Tab-separated table of C-alpha atoms in Angstrom:
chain	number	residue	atom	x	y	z
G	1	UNK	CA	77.394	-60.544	122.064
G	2	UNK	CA	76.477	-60.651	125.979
G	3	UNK	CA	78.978	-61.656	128.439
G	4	UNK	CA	77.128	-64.648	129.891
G	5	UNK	CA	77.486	-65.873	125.721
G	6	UNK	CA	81.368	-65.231	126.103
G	7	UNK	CA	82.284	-67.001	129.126
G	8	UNK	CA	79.552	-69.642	127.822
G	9	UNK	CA	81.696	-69.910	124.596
G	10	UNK	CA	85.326	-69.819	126.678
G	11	UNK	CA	83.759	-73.017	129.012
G	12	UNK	CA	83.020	-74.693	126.150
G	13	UNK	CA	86.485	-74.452	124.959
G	14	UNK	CA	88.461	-75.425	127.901
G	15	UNK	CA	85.624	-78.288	127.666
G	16	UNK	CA	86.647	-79.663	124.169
G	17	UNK	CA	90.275	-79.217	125.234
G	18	UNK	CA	89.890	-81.608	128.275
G	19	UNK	CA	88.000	-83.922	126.217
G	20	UNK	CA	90.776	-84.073	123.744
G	21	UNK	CA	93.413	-84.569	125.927
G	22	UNK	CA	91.708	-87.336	127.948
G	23	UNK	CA	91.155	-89.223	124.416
G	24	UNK	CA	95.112	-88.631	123.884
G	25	UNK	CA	95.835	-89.522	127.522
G	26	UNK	CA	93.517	-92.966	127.385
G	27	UNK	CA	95.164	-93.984	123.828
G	28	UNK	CA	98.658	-93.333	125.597
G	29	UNK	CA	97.586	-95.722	128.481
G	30	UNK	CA	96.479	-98.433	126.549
G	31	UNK	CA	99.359	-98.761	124.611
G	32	UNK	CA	101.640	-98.753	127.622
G	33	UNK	CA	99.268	-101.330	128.767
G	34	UNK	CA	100.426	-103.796	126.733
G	35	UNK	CA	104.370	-103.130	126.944
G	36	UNK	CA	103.785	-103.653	131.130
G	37	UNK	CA	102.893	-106.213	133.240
G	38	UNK	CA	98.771	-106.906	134.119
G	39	UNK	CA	98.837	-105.232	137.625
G	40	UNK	CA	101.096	-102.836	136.805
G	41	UNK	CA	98.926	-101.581	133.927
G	42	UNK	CA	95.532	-101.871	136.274
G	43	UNK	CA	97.750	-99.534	138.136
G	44	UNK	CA	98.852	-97.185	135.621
G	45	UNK	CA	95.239	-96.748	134.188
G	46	UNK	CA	93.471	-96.475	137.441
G	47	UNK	CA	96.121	-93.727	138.483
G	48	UNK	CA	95.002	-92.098	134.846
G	49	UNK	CA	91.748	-92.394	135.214
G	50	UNK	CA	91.949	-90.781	138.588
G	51	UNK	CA	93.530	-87.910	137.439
G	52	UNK	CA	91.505	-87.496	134.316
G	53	UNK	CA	88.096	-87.481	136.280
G	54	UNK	CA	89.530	-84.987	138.669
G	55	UNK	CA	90.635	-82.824	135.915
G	56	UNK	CA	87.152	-83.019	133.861
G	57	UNK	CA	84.899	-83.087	137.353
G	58	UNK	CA	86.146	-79.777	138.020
G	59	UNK	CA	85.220	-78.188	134.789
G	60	UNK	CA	82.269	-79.735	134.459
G	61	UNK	CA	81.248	-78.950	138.579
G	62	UNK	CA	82.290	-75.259	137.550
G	63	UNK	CA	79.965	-74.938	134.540
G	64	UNK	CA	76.871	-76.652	136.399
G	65	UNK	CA	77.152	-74.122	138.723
G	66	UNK	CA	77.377	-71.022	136.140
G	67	UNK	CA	74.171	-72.654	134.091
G	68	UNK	CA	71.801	-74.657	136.663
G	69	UNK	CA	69.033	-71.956	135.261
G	70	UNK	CA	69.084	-72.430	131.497
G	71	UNK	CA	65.892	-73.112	129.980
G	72	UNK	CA	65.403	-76.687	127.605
G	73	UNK	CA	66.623	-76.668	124.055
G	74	UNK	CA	65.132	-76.209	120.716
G	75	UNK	CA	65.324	-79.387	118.870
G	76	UNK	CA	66.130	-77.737	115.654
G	77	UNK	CA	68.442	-75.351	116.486
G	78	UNK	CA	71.301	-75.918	114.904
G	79	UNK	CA	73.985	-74.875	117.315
G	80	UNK	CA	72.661	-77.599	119.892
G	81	UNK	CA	72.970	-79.835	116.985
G	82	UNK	CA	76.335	-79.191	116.114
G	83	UNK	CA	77.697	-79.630	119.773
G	84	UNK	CA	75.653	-82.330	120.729
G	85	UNK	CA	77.403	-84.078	117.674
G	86	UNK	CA	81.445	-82.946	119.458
G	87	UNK	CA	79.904	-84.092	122.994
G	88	UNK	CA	79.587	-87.532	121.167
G	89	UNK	CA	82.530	-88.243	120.443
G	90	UNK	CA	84.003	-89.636	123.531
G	91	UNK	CA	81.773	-92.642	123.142
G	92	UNK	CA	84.591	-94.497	120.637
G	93	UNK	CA	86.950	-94.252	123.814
G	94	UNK	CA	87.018	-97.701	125.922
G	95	UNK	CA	89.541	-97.113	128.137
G	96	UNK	CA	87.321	-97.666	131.200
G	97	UNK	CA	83.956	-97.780	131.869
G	98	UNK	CA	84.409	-94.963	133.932
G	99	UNK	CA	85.981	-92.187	130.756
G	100	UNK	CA	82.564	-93.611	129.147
G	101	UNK	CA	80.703	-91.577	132.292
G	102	UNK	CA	82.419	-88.826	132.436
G	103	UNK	CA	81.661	-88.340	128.588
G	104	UNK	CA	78.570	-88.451	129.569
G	105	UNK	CA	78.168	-86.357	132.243
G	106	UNK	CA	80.594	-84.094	129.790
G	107	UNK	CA	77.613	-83.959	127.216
G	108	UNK	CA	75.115	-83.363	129.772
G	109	UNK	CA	77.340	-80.098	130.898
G	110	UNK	CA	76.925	-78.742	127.241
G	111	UNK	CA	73.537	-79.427	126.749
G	112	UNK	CA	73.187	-76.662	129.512
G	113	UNK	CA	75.738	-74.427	127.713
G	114	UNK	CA	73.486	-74.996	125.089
G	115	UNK	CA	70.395	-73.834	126.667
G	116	UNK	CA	72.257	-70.882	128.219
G	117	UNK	CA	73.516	-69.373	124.584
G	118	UNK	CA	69.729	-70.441	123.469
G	119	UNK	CA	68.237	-68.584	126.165
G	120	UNK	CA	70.464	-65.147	124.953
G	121	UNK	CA	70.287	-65.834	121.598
G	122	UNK	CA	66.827	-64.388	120.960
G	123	UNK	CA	66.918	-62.458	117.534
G	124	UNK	CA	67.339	-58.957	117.338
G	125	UNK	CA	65.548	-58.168	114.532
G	126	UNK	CA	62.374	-60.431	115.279
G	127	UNK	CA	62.081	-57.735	118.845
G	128	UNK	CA	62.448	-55.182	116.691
G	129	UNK	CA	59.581	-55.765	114.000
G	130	UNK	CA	57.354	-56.451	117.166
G	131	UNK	CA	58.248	-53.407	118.709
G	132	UNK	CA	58.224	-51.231	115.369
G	133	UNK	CA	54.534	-53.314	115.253
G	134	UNK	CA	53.139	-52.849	118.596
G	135	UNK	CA	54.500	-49.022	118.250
G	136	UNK	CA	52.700	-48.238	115.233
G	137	UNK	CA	49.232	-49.431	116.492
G	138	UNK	CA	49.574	-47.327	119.764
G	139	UNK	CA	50.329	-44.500	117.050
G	140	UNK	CA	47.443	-45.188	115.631
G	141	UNK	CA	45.391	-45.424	117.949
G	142	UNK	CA	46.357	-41.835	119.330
G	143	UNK	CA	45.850	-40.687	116.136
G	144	UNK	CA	42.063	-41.966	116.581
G	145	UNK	CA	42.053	-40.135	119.700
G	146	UNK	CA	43.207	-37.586	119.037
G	147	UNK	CA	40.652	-37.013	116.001
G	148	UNK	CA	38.059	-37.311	118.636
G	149	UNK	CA	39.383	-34.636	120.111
G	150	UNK	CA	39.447	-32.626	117.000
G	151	UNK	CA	43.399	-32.217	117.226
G	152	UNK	CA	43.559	-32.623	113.567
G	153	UNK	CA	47.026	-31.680	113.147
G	154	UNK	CA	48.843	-34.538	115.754
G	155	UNK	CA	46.296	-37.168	114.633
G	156	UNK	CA	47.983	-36.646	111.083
G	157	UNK	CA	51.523	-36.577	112.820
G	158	UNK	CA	50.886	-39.782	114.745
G	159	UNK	CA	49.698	-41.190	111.308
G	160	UNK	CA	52.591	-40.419	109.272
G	161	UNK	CA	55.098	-41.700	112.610
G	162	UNK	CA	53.398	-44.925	112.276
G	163	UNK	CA	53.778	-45.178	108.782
G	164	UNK	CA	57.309	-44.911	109.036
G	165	UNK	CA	57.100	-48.234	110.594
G	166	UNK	CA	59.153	-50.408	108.793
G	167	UNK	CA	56.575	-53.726	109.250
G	168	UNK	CA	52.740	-53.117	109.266
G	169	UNK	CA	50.359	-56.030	109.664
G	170	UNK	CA	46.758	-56.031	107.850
G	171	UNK	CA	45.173	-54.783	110.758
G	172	UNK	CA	47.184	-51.817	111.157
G	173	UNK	CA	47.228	-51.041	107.287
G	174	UNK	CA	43.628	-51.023	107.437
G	175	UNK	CA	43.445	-49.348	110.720
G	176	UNK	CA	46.080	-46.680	108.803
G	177	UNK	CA	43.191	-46.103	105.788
G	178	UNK	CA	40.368	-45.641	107.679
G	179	UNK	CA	42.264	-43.138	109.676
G	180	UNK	CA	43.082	-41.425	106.958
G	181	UNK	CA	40.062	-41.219	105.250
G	182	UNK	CA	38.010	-39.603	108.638
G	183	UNK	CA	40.797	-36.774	107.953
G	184	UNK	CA	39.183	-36.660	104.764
G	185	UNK	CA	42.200	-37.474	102.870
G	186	UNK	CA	41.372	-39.368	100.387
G	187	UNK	CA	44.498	-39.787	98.337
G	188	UNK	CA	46.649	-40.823	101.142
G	189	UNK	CA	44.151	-43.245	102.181
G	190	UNK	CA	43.887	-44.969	98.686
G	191	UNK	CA	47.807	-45.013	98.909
G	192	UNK	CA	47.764	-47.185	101.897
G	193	UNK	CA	45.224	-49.478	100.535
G	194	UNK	CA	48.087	-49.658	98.029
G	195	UNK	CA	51.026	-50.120	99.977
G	196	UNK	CA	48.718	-52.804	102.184
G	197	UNK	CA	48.217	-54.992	98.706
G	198	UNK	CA	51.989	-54.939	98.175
G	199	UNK	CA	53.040	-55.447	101.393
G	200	UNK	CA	50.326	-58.631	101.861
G	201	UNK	CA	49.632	-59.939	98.258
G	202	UNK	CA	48.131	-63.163	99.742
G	203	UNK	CA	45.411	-61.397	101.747
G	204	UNK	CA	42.608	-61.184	99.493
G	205	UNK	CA	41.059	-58.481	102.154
G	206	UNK	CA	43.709	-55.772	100.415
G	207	UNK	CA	42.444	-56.086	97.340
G	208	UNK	CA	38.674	-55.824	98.199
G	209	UNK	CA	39.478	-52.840	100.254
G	210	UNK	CA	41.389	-50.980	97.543
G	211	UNK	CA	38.702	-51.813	94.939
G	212	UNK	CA	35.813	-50.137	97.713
G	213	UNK	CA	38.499	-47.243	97.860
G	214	UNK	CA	38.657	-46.736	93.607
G	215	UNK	CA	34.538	-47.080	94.019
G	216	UNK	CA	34.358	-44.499	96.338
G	217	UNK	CA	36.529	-42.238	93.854
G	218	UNK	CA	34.307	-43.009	90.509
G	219	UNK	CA	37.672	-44.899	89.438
G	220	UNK	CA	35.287	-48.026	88.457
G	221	UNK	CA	37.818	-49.391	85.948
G	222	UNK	CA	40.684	-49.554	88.689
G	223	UNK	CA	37.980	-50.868	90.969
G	224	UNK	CA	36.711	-53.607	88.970
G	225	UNK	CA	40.105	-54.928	88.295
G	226	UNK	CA	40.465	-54.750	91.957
G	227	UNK	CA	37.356	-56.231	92.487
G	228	UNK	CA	38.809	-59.740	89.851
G	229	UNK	CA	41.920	-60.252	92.205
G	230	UNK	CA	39.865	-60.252	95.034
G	231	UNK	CA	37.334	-62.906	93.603
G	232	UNK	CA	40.646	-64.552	92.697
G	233	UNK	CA	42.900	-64.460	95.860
G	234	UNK	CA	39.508	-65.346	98.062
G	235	UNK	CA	38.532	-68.472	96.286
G	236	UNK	CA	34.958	-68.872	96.668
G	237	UNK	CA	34.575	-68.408	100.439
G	238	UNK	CA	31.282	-67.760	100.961
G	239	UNK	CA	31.688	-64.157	102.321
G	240	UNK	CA	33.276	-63.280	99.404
G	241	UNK	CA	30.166	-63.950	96.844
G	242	UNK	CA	28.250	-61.625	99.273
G	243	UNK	CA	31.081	-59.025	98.856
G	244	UNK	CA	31.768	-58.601	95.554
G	245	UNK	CA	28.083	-59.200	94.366
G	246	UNK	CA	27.652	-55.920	96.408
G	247	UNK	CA	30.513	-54.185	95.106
G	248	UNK	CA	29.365	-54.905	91.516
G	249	UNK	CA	26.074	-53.621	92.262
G	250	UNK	CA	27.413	-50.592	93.433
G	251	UNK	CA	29.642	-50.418	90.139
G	252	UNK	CA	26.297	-50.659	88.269
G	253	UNK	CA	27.774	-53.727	86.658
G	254	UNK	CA	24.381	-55.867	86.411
G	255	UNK	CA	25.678	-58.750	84.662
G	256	UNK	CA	28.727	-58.985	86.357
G	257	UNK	CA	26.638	-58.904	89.569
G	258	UNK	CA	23.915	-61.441	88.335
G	259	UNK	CA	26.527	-64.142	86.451
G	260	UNK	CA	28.596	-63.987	90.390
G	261	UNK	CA	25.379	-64.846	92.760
G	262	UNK	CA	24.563	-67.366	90.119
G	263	UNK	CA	27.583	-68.909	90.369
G	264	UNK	CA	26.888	-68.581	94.018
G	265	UNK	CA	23.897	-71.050	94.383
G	266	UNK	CA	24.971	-72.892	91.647
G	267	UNK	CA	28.396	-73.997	93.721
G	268	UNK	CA	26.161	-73.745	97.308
G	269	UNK	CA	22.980	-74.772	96.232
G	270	UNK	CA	21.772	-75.151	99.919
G	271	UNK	CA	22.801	-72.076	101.050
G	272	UNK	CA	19.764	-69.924	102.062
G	273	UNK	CA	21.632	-66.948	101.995
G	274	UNK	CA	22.933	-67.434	98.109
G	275	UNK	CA	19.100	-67.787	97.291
G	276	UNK	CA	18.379	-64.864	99.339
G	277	UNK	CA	20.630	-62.357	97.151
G	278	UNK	CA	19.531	-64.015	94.086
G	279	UNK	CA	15.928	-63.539	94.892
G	280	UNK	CA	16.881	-60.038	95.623
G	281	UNK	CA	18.586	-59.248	92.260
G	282	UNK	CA	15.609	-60.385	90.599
G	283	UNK	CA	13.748	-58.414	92.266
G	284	UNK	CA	16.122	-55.292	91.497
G	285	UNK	CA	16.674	-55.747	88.350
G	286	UNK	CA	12.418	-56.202	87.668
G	287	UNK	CA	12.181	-60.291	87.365
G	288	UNK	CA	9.346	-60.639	89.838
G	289	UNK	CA	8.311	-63.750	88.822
G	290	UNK	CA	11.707	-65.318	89.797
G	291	UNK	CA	12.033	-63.468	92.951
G	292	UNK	CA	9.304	-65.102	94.116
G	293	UNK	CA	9.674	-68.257	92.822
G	294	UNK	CA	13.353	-68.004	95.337
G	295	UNK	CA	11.569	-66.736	98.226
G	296	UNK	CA	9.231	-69.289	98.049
G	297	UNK	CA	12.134	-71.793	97.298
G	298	UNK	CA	13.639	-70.843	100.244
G	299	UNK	CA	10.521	-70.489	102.976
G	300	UNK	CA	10.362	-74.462	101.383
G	301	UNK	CA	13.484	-75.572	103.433
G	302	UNK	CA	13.676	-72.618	106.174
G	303	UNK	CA	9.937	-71.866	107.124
G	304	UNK	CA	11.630	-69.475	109.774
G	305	UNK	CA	13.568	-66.971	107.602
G	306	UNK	CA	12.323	-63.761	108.328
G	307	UNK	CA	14.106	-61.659	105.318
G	308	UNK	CA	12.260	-63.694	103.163
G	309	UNK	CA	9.105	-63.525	104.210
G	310	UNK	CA	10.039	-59.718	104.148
G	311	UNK	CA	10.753	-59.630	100.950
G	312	UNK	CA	8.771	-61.733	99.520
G	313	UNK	CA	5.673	-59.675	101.142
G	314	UNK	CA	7.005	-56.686	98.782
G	315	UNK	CA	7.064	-58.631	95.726
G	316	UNK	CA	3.352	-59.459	95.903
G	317	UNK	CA	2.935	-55.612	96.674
G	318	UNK	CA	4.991	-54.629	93.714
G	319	UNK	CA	2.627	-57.297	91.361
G	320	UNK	CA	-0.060	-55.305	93.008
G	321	UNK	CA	-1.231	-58.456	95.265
G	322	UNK	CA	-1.566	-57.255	98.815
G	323	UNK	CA	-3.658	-59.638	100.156
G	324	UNK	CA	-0.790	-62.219	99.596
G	325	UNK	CA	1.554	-59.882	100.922
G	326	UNK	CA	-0.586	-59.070	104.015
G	327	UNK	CA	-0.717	-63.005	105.336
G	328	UNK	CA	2.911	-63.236	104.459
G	329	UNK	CA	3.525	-60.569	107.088
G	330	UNK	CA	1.101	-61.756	109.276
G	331	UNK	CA	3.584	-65.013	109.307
G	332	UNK	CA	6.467	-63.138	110.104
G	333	UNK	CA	4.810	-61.557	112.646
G	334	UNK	CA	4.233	-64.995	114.386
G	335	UNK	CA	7.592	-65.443	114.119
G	336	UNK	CA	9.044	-62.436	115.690
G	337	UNK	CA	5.966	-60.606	117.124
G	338	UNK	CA	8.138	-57.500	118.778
G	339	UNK	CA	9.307	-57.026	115.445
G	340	UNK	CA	8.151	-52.925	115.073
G	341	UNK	CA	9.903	-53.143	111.064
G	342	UNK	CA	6.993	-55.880	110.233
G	343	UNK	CA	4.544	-53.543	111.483
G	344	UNK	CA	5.595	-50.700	109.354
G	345	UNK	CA	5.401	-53.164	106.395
G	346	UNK	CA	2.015	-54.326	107.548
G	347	UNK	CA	0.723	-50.980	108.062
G	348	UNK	CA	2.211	-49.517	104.310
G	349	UNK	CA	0.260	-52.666	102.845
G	350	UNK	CA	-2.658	-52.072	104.745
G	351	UNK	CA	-2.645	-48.619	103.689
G	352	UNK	CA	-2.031	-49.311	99.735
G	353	UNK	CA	-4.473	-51.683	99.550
G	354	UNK	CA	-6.996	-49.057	101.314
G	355	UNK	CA	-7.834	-50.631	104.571
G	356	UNK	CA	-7.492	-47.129	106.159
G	357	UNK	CA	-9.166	-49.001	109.984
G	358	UNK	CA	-6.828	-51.978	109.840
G	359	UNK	CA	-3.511	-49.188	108.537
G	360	UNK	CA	-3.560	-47.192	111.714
G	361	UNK	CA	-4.421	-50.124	113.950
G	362	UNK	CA	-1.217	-51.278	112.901
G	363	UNK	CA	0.421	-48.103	113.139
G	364	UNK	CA	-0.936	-47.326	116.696
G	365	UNK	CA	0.268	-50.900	117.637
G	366	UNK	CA	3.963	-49.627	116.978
G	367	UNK	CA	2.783	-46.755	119.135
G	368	UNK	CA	2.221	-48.866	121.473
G	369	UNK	CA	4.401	-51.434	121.915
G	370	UNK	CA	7.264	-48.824	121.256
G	371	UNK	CA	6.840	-45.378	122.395
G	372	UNK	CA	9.384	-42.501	121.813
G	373	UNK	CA	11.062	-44.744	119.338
G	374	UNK	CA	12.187	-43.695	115.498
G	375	UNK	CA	9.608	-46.693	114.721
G	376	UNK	CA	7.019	-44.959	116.401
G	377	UNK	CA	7.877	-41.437	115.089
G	378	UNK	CA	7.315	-42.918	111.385
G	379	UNK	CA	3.887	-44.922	112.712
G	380	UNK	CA	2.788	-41.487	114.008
G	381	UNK	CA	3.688	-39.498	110.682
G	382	UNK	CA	2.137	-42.638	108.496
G	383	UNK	CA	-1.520	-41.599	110.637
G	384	UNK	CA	-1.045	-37.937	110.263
G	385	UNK	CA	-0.705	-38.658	106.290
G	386	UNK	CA	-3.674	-40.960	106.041
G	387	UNK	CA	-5.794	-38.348	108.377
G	388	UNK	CA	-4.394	-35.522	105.678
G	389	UNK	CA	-5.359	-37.915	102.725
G	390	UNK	CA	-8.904	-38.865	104.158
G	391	UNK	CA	-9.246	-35.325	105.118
G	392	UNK	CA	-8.775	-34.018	101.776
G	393	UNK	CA	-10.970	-36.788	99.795
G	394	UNK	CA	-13.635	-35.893	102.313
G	395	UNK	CA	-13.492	-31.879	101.263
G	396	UNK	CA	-12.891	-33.001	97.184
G	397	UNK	CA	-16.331	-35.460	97.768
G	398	UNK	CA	-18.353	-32.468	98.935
G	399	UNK	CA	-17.996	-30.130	96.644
């Protein structure tokens, strides 16, 4: 306990104590009142009164002056409550007018103790779980830095100090995993993922990062049970369809994958982006028919989605219809005309289909338009292969 809480305490005692006696002292002078004469008693009273507002002037003057800084009160706080409820209780007094001031001025003296024991009150545990907080993400962060540096052995120190933390929020759980796992331990990486689900059972994030750590193991069972809480704790946000569906595909769970991004447009049936996966499963999994029927679906009510013209170009090409596929590019291309990926796709059509002239036309466009870029090294091997291809039909046709 600090010292200013002490004297605070001691001030509020000698407070009460003067506030009880002046109650005893004004019950004292009334019924003397009645046992003198009028003027007498005006007398008597007046004389008490004086005395008693000395008395209580000077503690309350001396207090004022030891708390003029304290900051406002909580509301709720319970202490304030409890003294605000003993600074009351002058008000039954009616002596004089003037013992109903000084109450007040009495209760406006503790409300300022009040603030003062507020204001040195502050929990000690609360600044410790920030500090034990704020300490183990500097922790790890060195231990990032220090893995950078390829000082293996103090990034793994700095991990395990801030492990010893006794709170760790999401953030630095996850931070804690990742860390872990660039030291290529795996084990004590999935144990964090652990500890971060037990220590946060409400954040469905936990759950979906432990189930990506069993994955990344070949523990599918463990994952896929991780994989149902998470579905669970998220609750249908719409990030979380797009998630899991990708975790399931990863599993190789098919079904599991297909019956969730069904679900998906069936609860958001105007998202573009639940159509968009579904269109792409169906394409996956060999259901051309319906892919398309999605991407078209979903050109229908936005003409300017550029994934699914994308992907809707390589269905035709899978069915074996380029031409389609070609003037589905050549729209996307009108939509994003510095787009060098659309080229590529342009140029492999072109090229499938046997348009050799219009394939490296495309090709040298990228060249173009994008020099010393990885788009342009592909354009440039795509030419050397059809030059090697005509090349060798040329050679087959003469002999």
């Amino acid at each position: 306990m600090s010292k200013l809480t002490v004297a605070a305490i001691a001030v509020l005692t000698l407070l009460l104590s003067v506030q009880t006696w002046r109650l005893h002292t004004a019950q004292g002078a009334l019924q003397d009142a009645r046992a003198l004469q009028e003027t007498p008693a005006r007398v008597d009273v007046a004389a008490s009164d004086k005395e008693l507002v000395r008395s209580e002037s000077f503690a309350a003057s001396s207090t004022e002056r030891l708390l003029h800084d304290a900051p406002e009160p909580a509301s709720d706080n319970p202490i304030a409550k409890a003294l605000a409820a003993l600074a009351s209780t002058g008000k039954e007094s009616k002596a004089s007018a003037r013992v109903d001031t000084d109450a007040k001025a009495g209760k406006r003296t503790m409300a300022k103790l009040v603030r003062a024991m507020q204001k040195h009150s502050d929990n000690p545990k609360d600044k410790s779980q920030k500090k034990n907080a704020s300490e183990a993400s500097r922790q790890i962060a060195s231990a990032r830095q220090s893995l950078k540096q390829g000082d293996y052995s103090s990034a793994l120190a700095q991990l395990q100090t801030a492990e010893q933390s006794a709170t760790l929020n999401s953030k630095e759980y996850k931070a804690l995993a990742q860390a872990y796992n660039d030291l290529g331990m795996a084990d004590e990486a999935l144990r964090t993922y652990q500890d971060w689900s037990n220590a946060h059972p409400n954040d469905p994030q936990s759950y979906l990062s432990l189930a990506r750590a069993y994955e990344s193991l070949g523990m599918n069972t463990e994952a896929a049970s991780q994989l149902a809480l998470y579905q669970e704790m998220a609750g249908g946000k719409t990030d979380s369809y797009a998630n899991a569906a990708a975790l399931y595909r990863r599993l190789g769970m098919t079904s599991q994958e297909g019956a969730l991004l069904s679900d998906w447009v069936g609860t958001s049936p105007g998202s573009a982006q639940a159509h968009l996966a579904m269109a792409d499963y169906y394409r996956r999994t060999g259901n051309l028919p319906s892919a398309m029927a999605e991407y078209q679906s979903i050109l229908q009510t936005a003409p300017g989605n550029v994934s699914a013209h994308m992907n809707l170009a390589q269905t035709y090409q899978q069915m074996g219809q380029y031409a389609e596929a070609q003037a589905v590019l050549v729209s996307a291309l009108q939509l994003q005309p510095g787009n060098a990926d659309i080229y590529l796709r342009l140029g492999e059509s072109y090229r499938r289909s046997g348009d050799i002239s219009s394939a490296i036309d495309t090709y040298q466009s990228i060249m173009s338009m994008e020099p010393g870029t990885t788009q342009a090294v592909r354009a440039q091997q795509q030419i050397a292969r059809i030059q090697r291809q005509v090349s060798q039909a040329t050679k087959a046709a003469s002999k």
